PDB file of C-alpha atoms in Angstrom:
ATOM      1  CA  SER A  47      -7.883   3.523   2.287  1.00  0.00           C
ATOM      2  CA  GLN A  48      -8.296   5.530   5.616  1.00  0.00           C
ATOM      3  CA  GLN A  49     -10.819   4.427   8.079  1.00  0.00           C
ATOM      4  CA  GLY A  50     -10.463   6.569  10.662  1.00  0.00           C
ATOM      5  CA  GLU A  51      -9.973  10.516  11.033  1.00  0.00           C
ATOM      6  CA  GLU A  52      -8.780  12.118  13.916  1.00  0.00           C
ATOM      7  CA  ASP A  53      -9.549  15.997  14.391  1.00  0.00           C
ATOM      8  CA  PRO A  54      -7.672  18.087  15.621  1.00  0.00           C
ATOM      9  CA  GLN A  55      -4.601  17.226  13.688  1.00  0.00           C
ATOM     10  CA  ALA A  56      -2.894  18.965  16.727  1.00  0.00           C
ATOM     11  CA  LEU A  57      -3.731  20.674  20.317  1.00  0.00           C
ATOM     12  CA  SER A  58      -1.569  22.227  22.723  1.00  0.00           C
ATOM     13  CA  ILE A  59      -2.775  22.698  26.262  1.00  0.00           C
ATOM     14  CA  GLN A  60      -1.783  23.690  29.408  1.00  0.00           C
ATOM     15  CA  GLU A  61      -1.731  21.026  32.108  1.00  0.00           C
ATOM     16  CA  GLY A  62      -4.482  20.709  34.151  1.00  0.00           C
ATOM     17  CA  GLU A  63      -6.782  21.032  31.511  1.00  0.00           C
ATOM     18  CA  ASN A  64      -8.897  18.790  29.453  1.00  0.00           C
ATOM     19  CA  ALA A  65      -8.084  17.320  25.809  1.00  0.00           C
ATOM     20  CA  THR A  66     -10.736  16.192  23.730  1.00  0.00           C
ATOM     21  CA  MET A  67      -9.638  14.490  20.638  1.00  0.00           C
ATOM     22  CA  ASN A  68     -12.431  13.152  18.035  1.00  0.00           C
ATOM     23  CA  CYS A  69     -12.431   9.967  15.524  1.00  0.00           C
ATOM     24  CA  SER A  70     -14.432   9.297  12.668  1.00  0.00           C
ATOM     25  CA  TYR A  71     -14.785   6.416  10.519  1.00  0.00           C
ATOM     26  CA  LYS A  72     -16.619   5.287   7.612  1.00  0.00           C
ATOM     27  CA  THR A  73     -17.659   1.528   7.776  1.00  0.00           C
ATOM     28  CA  SER A  74     -19.232  -0.530  10.225  1.00  0.00           C
ATOM     29  CA  ILE A  75     -16.896  -1.765  12.864  1.00  0.00           C
ATOM     30  CA  ASN A  76     -16.926  -4.326  15.588  1.00  0.00           C
ATOM     31  CA  ASN A  77     -14.672  -1.963  17.782  1.00  0.00           C
ATOM     32  CA  LEU A  78     -12.712   1.268  18.280  1.00  0.00           C
ATOM     33  CA  GLN A  79      -9.831   1.280  19.642  1.00  0.00           C
ATOM     34  CA  TRP A  80      -7.350   4.596  20.884  1.00  0.00           C
ATOM     35  CA  TYR A  81      -3.941   4.322  20.918  1.00  0.00           C
ATOM     36  CA  ARG A  82      -0.630   6.620  22.091  1.00  0.00           C
ATOM     37  CA  GLN A  83       2.891   7.151  20.474  1.00  0.00           C
ATOM     38  CA  ASN A  84       5.559   8.850  22.024  1.00  0.00           C
ATOM     39  CA  SER A  85       7.555  10.267  19.281  1.00  0.00           C
ATOM     40  CA  GLY A  86       9.595   7.592  17.474  1.00  0.00           C
ATOM     41  CA  ARG A  87       8.222   4.745  19.166  1.00  0.00           C
ATOM     42  CA  GLY A  88       5.906   2.092  18.757  1.00  0.00           C
ATOM     43  CA  LEU A  89       2.116   2.134  20.023  1.00  0.00           C
ATOM     44  CA  VAL A  90       0.828   1.879  22.927  1.00  0.00           C
ATOM     45  CA  HIS A  91      -3.160   0.507  23.483  1.00  0.00           C
ATOM     46  CA  LEU A  92      -5.476   3.109  25.659  1.00  0.00           C
ATOM     47  CA  ILE A  93      -8.591   1.834  25.988  1.00  0.00           C
ATOM     48  CA  LEU A  94     -11.326  -0.273  23.661  1.00  0.00           C
ATOM     49  CA  ILE A  95     -14.803   0.466  23.159  1.00  0.00           C
ATOM     50  CA  ARG A  96     -17.078  -2.400  21.660  1.00  0.00           C
ATOM     51  CA  SER A  97     -19.592  -1.198  18.861  1.00  0.00           C
ATOM     52  CA  ASN A  98     -22.504  -1.846  21.343  1.00  0.00           C
ATOM     53  CA  GLU A  99     -20.883   0.531  24.046  1.00  0.00           C
ATOM     54  CA  ARG A 100     -21.419   3.909  24.381  1.00  0.00           C
ATOM     55  CA  GLU A 101     -18.823   4.965  26.969  1.00  0.00           C
ATOM     56  CA  LYS A 102     -15.990   3.804  28.743  1.00  0.00           C
ATOM     57  CA  HIS A 103     -13.714   4.985  31.332  1.00  0.00           C
ATOM     58  CA  SER A 104     -10.149   4.105  32.196  1.00  0.00           C
ATOM     59  CA  GLY A 105      -8.449   6.273  34.846  1.00  0.00           C
ATOM     60  CA  ARG A 106      -8.397   9.555  33.327  1.00  0.00           C
ATOM     61  CA  LEU A 107      -9.658   8.519  29.907  1.00  0.00           C
ATOM     62  CA  ARG A 108     -13.048   8.912  28.636  1.00  0.00           C
ATOM     63  CA  VAL A 109     -14.177   7.094  25.132  1.00  0.00           C
ATOM     64  CA  THR A 110     -17.218   7.902  23.764  1.00  0.00           C
ATOM     65  CA  LEU A 111     -18.712   6.113  20.499  1.00  0.00           C
ATOM     66  CA  ASP A 112     -21.823   7.157  18.487  1.00  0.00           C
ATOM     67  CA  THR A 113     -22.121   4.336  15.476  1.00  0.00           C
ATOM     68  CA  SER A 114     -25.072   6.285  14.460  1.00  0.00           C
ATOM     69  CA  LYS A 115     -22.991   9.284  13.496  1.00  0.00           C
ATOM     70  CA  LYS A 116     -19.594   6.872  12.588  1.00  0.00           C
ATOM     71  CA  SER A 117     -17.472   8.710  15.396  1.00  0.00           C
ATOM     72  CA  SER A 118     -15.476   8.282  18.788  1.00  0.00           C
ATOM     73  CA  SER A 119     -13.997  10.835  21.222  1.00  0.00           C
ATOM     74  CA  LEU A 120     -11.252  10.322  23.770  1.00  0.00           C
ATOM     75  CA  LEU A 121     -11.032  12.675  26.651  1.00  0.00           C
ATOM     76  CA  ILE A 122      -8.236  13.092  28.954  1.00  0.00           C
ATOM     77  CA  THR A 123      -8.792  14.677  31.803  1.00  0.00           C
ATOM     78  CA  ALA A 124      -6.741  16.971  34.418  1.00  0.00           C
ATOM     79  CA  SER A 125      -3.878  16.749  31.745  1.00  0.00           C
ATOM     80  CA  ARG A 126      -0.277  16.184  32.520  1.00  0.00           C
ATOM     81  CA  ALA A 127       2.913  17.245  30.567  1.00  0.00           C
ATOM     82  CA  ALA A 128       3.953  13.424  30.492  1.00  0.00           C
ATOM     83  CA  ASP A 129       0.340  13.136  28.203  1.00  0.00           C
ATOM     84  CA  THR A 130       2.420  14.640  25.526  1.00  0.00           C
ATOM     85  CA  ALA A 131       2.221  12.390  22.469  1.00  0.00           C
ATOM     86  CA  SER A 132       0.340  11.371  19.098  1.00  0.00           C
ATOM     87  CA  TYR A 133      -3.250   9.933  19.972  1.00  0.00           C
ATOM     88  CA  PHE A 134      -4.470   7.258  17.048  1.00  0.00           C
ATOM     89  CA  CYS A 135      -7.787   5.597  16.786  1.00  0.00           C
ATOM     90  CA  ALA A 136      -8.168   2.549  15.081  1.00  0.00           C
ATOM     91  CA  THR A 137     -11.225   0.362  13.626  1.00  0.00           C
ATOM     92  CA  ASP A 138     -11.360  -3.061  13.602  1.00  0.00           C
ATOM     93  CA  ALA A 139     -14.000  -3.206  10.391  1.00  0.00           C
ATOM     94  CA  ASN A 140     -14.830  -6.818  10.383  1.00  0.00           C
ATOM     95  CA  GLN A 141     -12.677  -7.567   7.501  1.00  0.00           C
ATOM     96  CA  GLY A 142     -11.104 -10.708   8.589  1.00  0.00           C
ATOM     97  CA  GLY A 143      -8.613  -9.014  10.855  1.00  0.00           C
ATOM     98  CA  LYS A 144      -8.199  -5.785   8.982  1.00  0.00           C
ATOM     99  CA  LEU A 145      -6.903  -2.976  11.457  1.00  0.00           C
ATOM    100  CA  ILE A 146      -6.861   0.336  10.467  1.00  0.00           C
ATOM    101  CA  PHE A 147      -5.446   3.522  11.949  1.00  0.00           C
ATOM    102  CA  GLY A 148      -6.104   7.013  11.664  1.00  0.00           C
ATOM    103  CA  GLN A 149      -3.810  10.242  10.957  1.00  0.00           C
ATOM    104  CA  GLY A 150      -3.522  11.012  14.744  1.00  0.00           C
ATOM    105  CA  THR A 151      -3.414  14.163  17.068  1.00  0.00           C
ATOM    106  CA  GLU A 152      -0.864  15.592  18.027  1.00  0.00           C
ATOM    107  CA  LEU A 153      -1.052  16.247  21.733  1.00  0.00           C
ATOM    108  CA  SER A 154       1.195  18.738  23.590  1.00  0.00           C
ATOM    109  CA  VAL A 155       0.632  19.413  27.181  1.00  0.00           C
ATOM    110  CA  LYS A 156       2.783  22.516  28.570  1.00  0.00           C
ATOM    111  CA  PRO A 157       3.974  22.748  32.318  1.00  0.00           C
TER     112      PRO A 157
ATOM    113  CA  SER B 265       0.448  -9.880  27.050  1.00  0.00           C
ATOM    114  CA  GLN B 266       2.268 -10.175  23.782  1.00  0.00           C
ATOM    115  CA  THR B 267       5.951  -9.199  23.390  1.00  0.00           C
ATOM    116  CA  ILE B 268       6.795  -8.079  19.395  1.00  0.00           C
ATOM    117  CA  HIS B 269      10.563  -8.117  18.642  1.00  0.00           C
ATOM    118  CA  GLN B 270      11.326  -6.000  15.726  1.00  0.00           C
ATOM    119  CA  TRP B 271      15.049  -5.120  14.348  1.00  0.00           C
ATOM    120  CA  PRO B 272      16.944  -3.297  13.397  1.00  0.00           C
ATOM    121  CA  ALA B 273      15.824  -0.274  14.966  1.00  0.00           C
ATOM    122  CA  THR B 274      17.316   2.351  12.601  1.00  0.00           C
ATOM    123  CA  LEU B 275      18.500   1.263   8.968  1.00  0.00           C
ATOM    124  CA  VAL B 276      20.515   3.014   6.025  1.00  0.00           C
ATOM    125  CA  GLN B 277      20.018   1.491   2.517  1.00  0.00           C
ATOM    126  CA  PRO B 278      21.212   2.640  -0.669  1.00  0.00           C
ATOM    127  CA  VAL B 279      18.500   3.113  -3.492  1.00  0.00           C
ATOM    128  CA  GLY B 280      18.552  -0.286  -5.425  1.00  0.00           C
ATOM    129  CA  SER B 281      19.332  -2.470  -2.343  1.00  0.00           C
ATOM    130  CA  PRO B 282      17.252  -5.462  -1.160  1.00  0.00           C
ATOM    131  CA  LEU B 283      15.601  -5.227   2.491  1.00  0.00           C
ATOM    132  CA  SER B 284      14.410  -7.646   4.974  1.00  0.00           C
ATOM    133  CA  LEU B 285      13.105  -6.624   8.046  1.00  0.00           C
ATOM    134  CA  GLU B 286      11.840  -9.322  10.538  1.00  0.00           C
ATOM    135  CA  CYS B 287       9.238  -9.542  13.413  1.00  0.00           C
ATOM    136  CA  THR B 288       8.945 -12.254  15.742  1.00  0.00           C
ATOM    137  CA  VAL B 289       6.277 -12.472  18.169  1.00  0.00           C
ATOM    138  CA  GLU B 290       6.511 -13.922  21.788  1.00  0.00           C
ATOM    139  CA  GLY B 291       3.484 -14.905  24.485  1.00  0.00           C
ATOM    140  CA  THR B 292       0.814 -15.943  22.055  1.00  0.00           C
ATOM    141  CA  SER B 293      -0.554 -18.315  19.171  1.00  0.00           C
ATOM    142  CA  ASN B 294      -1.774 -17.811  15.622  1.00  0.00           C
ATOM    143  CA  PRO B 295      -2.100 -13.706  16.019  1.00  0.00           C
ATOM    144  CA  ASN B 296      -2.955 -11.693  13.284  1.00  0.00           C
ATOM    145  CA  LEU B 297       0.413  -9.620  11.992  1.00  0.00           C
ATOM    146  CA  TYR B 298       0.548  -6.492  10.527  1.00  0.00           C
ATOM    147  CA  TRP B 299       3.310  -4.084   8.661  1.00  0.00           C
ATOM    148  CA  TYR B 300       2.818  -0.601   8.808  1.00  0.00           C
ATOM    149  CA  ARG B 301       4.631   2.334   7.717  1.00  0.00           C
ATOM    150  CA  GLN B 302       4.621   5.674   9.189  1.00  0.00           C
ATOM    151  CA  ALA B 303       5.735   9.030   7.134  1.00  0.00           C
ATOM    152  CA  ALA B 304       7.189  11.816   9.769  1.00  0.00           C
ATOM    153  CA  GLY B 305       3.934  13.610  11.287  1.00  0.00           C
ATOM    154  CA  ARG B 306       1.511  11.218   9.951  1.00  0.00           C
ATOM    155  CA  GLY B 307      -0.402   8.686  10.745  1.00  0.00           C
ATOM    156  CA  LEU B 308      -0.465   4.397   9.772  1.00  0.00           C
ATOM    157  CA  GLN B 309      -0.697   2.945   6.736  1.00  0.00           C
ATOM    158  CA  LEU B 310      -1.035  -0.627   6.598  1.00  0.00           C
ATOM    159  CA  LEU B 311       0.915  -2.222   4.212  1.00  0.00           C
ATOM    160  CA  PHE B 312       0.267  -5.993   4.710  1.00  0.00           C
ATOM    161  CA  TYR B 313      -1.220  -7.973   7.165  1.00  0.00           C
ATOM    162  CA  SER B 314      -1.910 -11.640   7.773  1.00  0.00           C
ATOM    163  CA  VAL B 315      -4.096 -13.978   9.620  1.00  0.00           C
ATOM    164  CA  GLY B 316      -2.380 -17.243   9.297  1.00  0.00           C
ATOM    165  CA  ILE B 317       0.768 -18.860   8.118  1.00  0.00           C
ATOM    166  CA  GLY B 318       1.060 -18.122   4.560  1.00  0.00           C
ATOM    167  CA  GLN B 319      -1.953 -15.569   4.108  1.00  0.00           C
ATOM    168  CA  ILE B 320      -0.969 -12.467   3.292  1.00  0.00           C
ATOM    169  CA  SER B 321      -3.124  -9.680   2.435  1.00  0.00           C
ATOM    170  CA  SER B 322      -1.654  -6.439   0.748  1.00  0.00           C
ATOM    171  CA  GLU B 323      -3.204  -3.334   1.334  1.00  0.00           C
ATOM    172  CA  VAL B 324      -1.292  -0.892  -1.040  1.00  0.00           C
ATOM    173  CA  PRO B 325       0.787  -2.094  -4.615  1.00  0.00           C
ATOM    174  CA  GLN B 326       3.824  -1.135  -4.156  1.00  0.00           C
ATOM    175  CA  ASN B 327       7.416  -2.064  -3.730  1.00  0.00           C
ATOM    176  CA  LEU B 328       7.256  -4.255  -0.875  1.00  0.00           C
ATOM    177  CA  SER B 329       6.364  -7.811   0.176  1.00  0.00           C
ATOM    178  CA  ALA B 330       5.264  -9.691   2.766  1.00  0.00           C
ATOM    179  CA  SER B 331       5.847 -13.324   4.276  1.00  0.00           C
ATOM    180  CA  ARG B 332       4.760 -15.303   7.377  1.00  0.00           C
ATOM    181  CA  PRO B 333       7.076 -18.519   7.141  1.00  0.00           C
ATOM    182  CA  GLN B 334       6.149 -19.375  10.815  1.00  0.00           C
ATOM    183  CA  ASP B 335       3.050 -18.824  13.089  1.00  0.00           C
ATOM    184  CA  ARG B 336       4.812 -15.941  15.038  1.00  0.00           C
ATOM    185  CA  GLN B 337       7.061 -14.409  12.422  1.00  0.00           C
ATOM    186  CA  PHE B 338       6.663 -11.950   9.628  1.00  0.00           C
ATOM    187  CA  ILE B 339       9.013 -10.353   7.448  1.00  0.00           C
ATOM    188  CA  LEU B 340       8.862  -7.552   5.016  1.00  0.00           C
ATOM    189  CA  SER B 341      11.075  -7.427   1.891  1.00  0.00           C
ATOM    190  CA  SER B 342      12.179  -5.766  -1.207  1.00  0.00           C
ATOM    191  CA  LYS B 343      14.360  -6.407  -3.690  1.00  0.00           C
ATOM    192  CA  LYS B 344      15.169  -3.159  -4.540  1.00  0.00           C
ATOM    193  CA  LEU B 345      14.535  -0.066  -2.814  1.00  0.00           C
ATOM    194  CA  LEU B 346      13.330   3.002  -3.960  1.00  0.00           C
ATOM    195  CA  LEU B 347      14.059   6.532  -2.188  1.00  0.00           C
ATOM    196  CA  SER B 348      10.090   6.827  -1.294  1.00  0.00           C
ATOM    197  CA  ASP B 349      10.305   3.729   0.633  1.00  0.00           C
ATOM    198  CA  SER B 350      11.984   5.679   3.559  1.00  0.00           C
ATOM    199  CA  GLY B 351      10.064   5.784   6.524  1.00  0.00           C
ATOM    200  CA  PHE B 352       9.348   4.324   9.921  1.00  0.00           C
ATOM    201  CA  TYR B 353       8.139   0.725   9.466  1.00  0.00           C
ATOM    202  CA  LEU B 354       5.899  -0.752  12.584  1.00  0.00           C
ATOM    203  CA  CYS B 355       4.901  -4.640  13.366  1.00  0.00           C
ATOM    204  CA  ALA B 356       1.975  -5.387  15.045  1.00  0.00           C
ATOM    205  CA  SER B 357       0.544  -8.271  16.606  1.00  0.00           C
ATOM    206  CA  SER B 358      -3.094  -9.059  17.750  1.00  0.00           C
ATOM    207  CA  ILE B 359      -5.795 -11.291  18.952  1.00  0.00           C
ATOM    208  CA  ARG B 360      -9.150 -10.210  18.011  1.00  0.00           C
ATOM    209  CA  THR B 361      -8.726  -7.071  20.121  1.00  0.00           C
ATOM    210  CA  GLU B 362      -5.899  -4.695  21.368  1.00  0.00           C
ATOM    211  CA  ALA B 363      -2.763  -4.486  19.252  1.00  0.00           C
ATOM    212  CA  PHE B 364       0.825  -4.944  20.416  1.00  0.00           C
ATOM    213  CA  PHE B 365       3.449  -2.874  18.828  1.00  0.00           C
ATOM    214  CA  GLY B 366       7.139  -3.201  18.210  1.00  0.00           C
ATOM    215  CA  GLN B 367       9.317  -0.485  18.649  1.00  0.00           C
ATOM    216  CA  GLY B 368       9.520   0.053  15.214  1.00  0.00           C
ATOM    217  CA  THR B 369      12.499   0.368  11.941  1.00  0.00           C
ATOM    218  CA  ARG B 370      13.345   3.790  10.774  1.00  0.00           C
ATOM    219  CA  LEU B 371      14.505   2.855   7.130  1.00  0.00           C
ATOM    220  CA  THR B 372      16.236   5.967   5.015  1.00  0.00           C
ATOM    221  CA  VAL B 373      17.340   4.987   1.634  1.00  0.00           C
ATOM    222  CA  VAL B 374      19.937   6.736   0.022  1.00  0.00           C
TER     223      VAL B 374
END
């Protein structure tokens, strides 16, 4: 079953704009992670936020977590063409190591 | 950090043939290991995960099986491939937090 669901499914913006992607999940979690995937490649970890954290920053990335709404958002500021990729959230749902991914958001940043 | 070796990168197999995809991990011990499948333009479907040698949890009943004969080796198998087994297969490893992925195997069943 799917734990994480991202929206929008696809997002197209101009370089320099901010990109916001959202993720909703269903069960209680230990942490929530965001990953990036370039076309046809493996996923790369971007940032992890623990269930007792509300916001976290890493460079141009900002992640928020609202456990009461079971949702998270990933903000990429001042986007670049190189940010073009698919972005996935993943939850460690406190089920003995199970890591579940959402359907992803396909981001296109136009130069 | 961990390095995940996954091969081959691409594979074309006829319907009814067997499958064996191998994944090995460097740089850690006793990781959680995962096999995911990704259809074109879609999310990752968890197929199997393992928290230790010989311990396999299956998420989706299907034509595939997995085995973990050694701590850092995870194998995905099928006795007879179906057309619906086509997809992009990803192996991943984690130690409680972030997961590291291999580069994937694109399997086409013809």
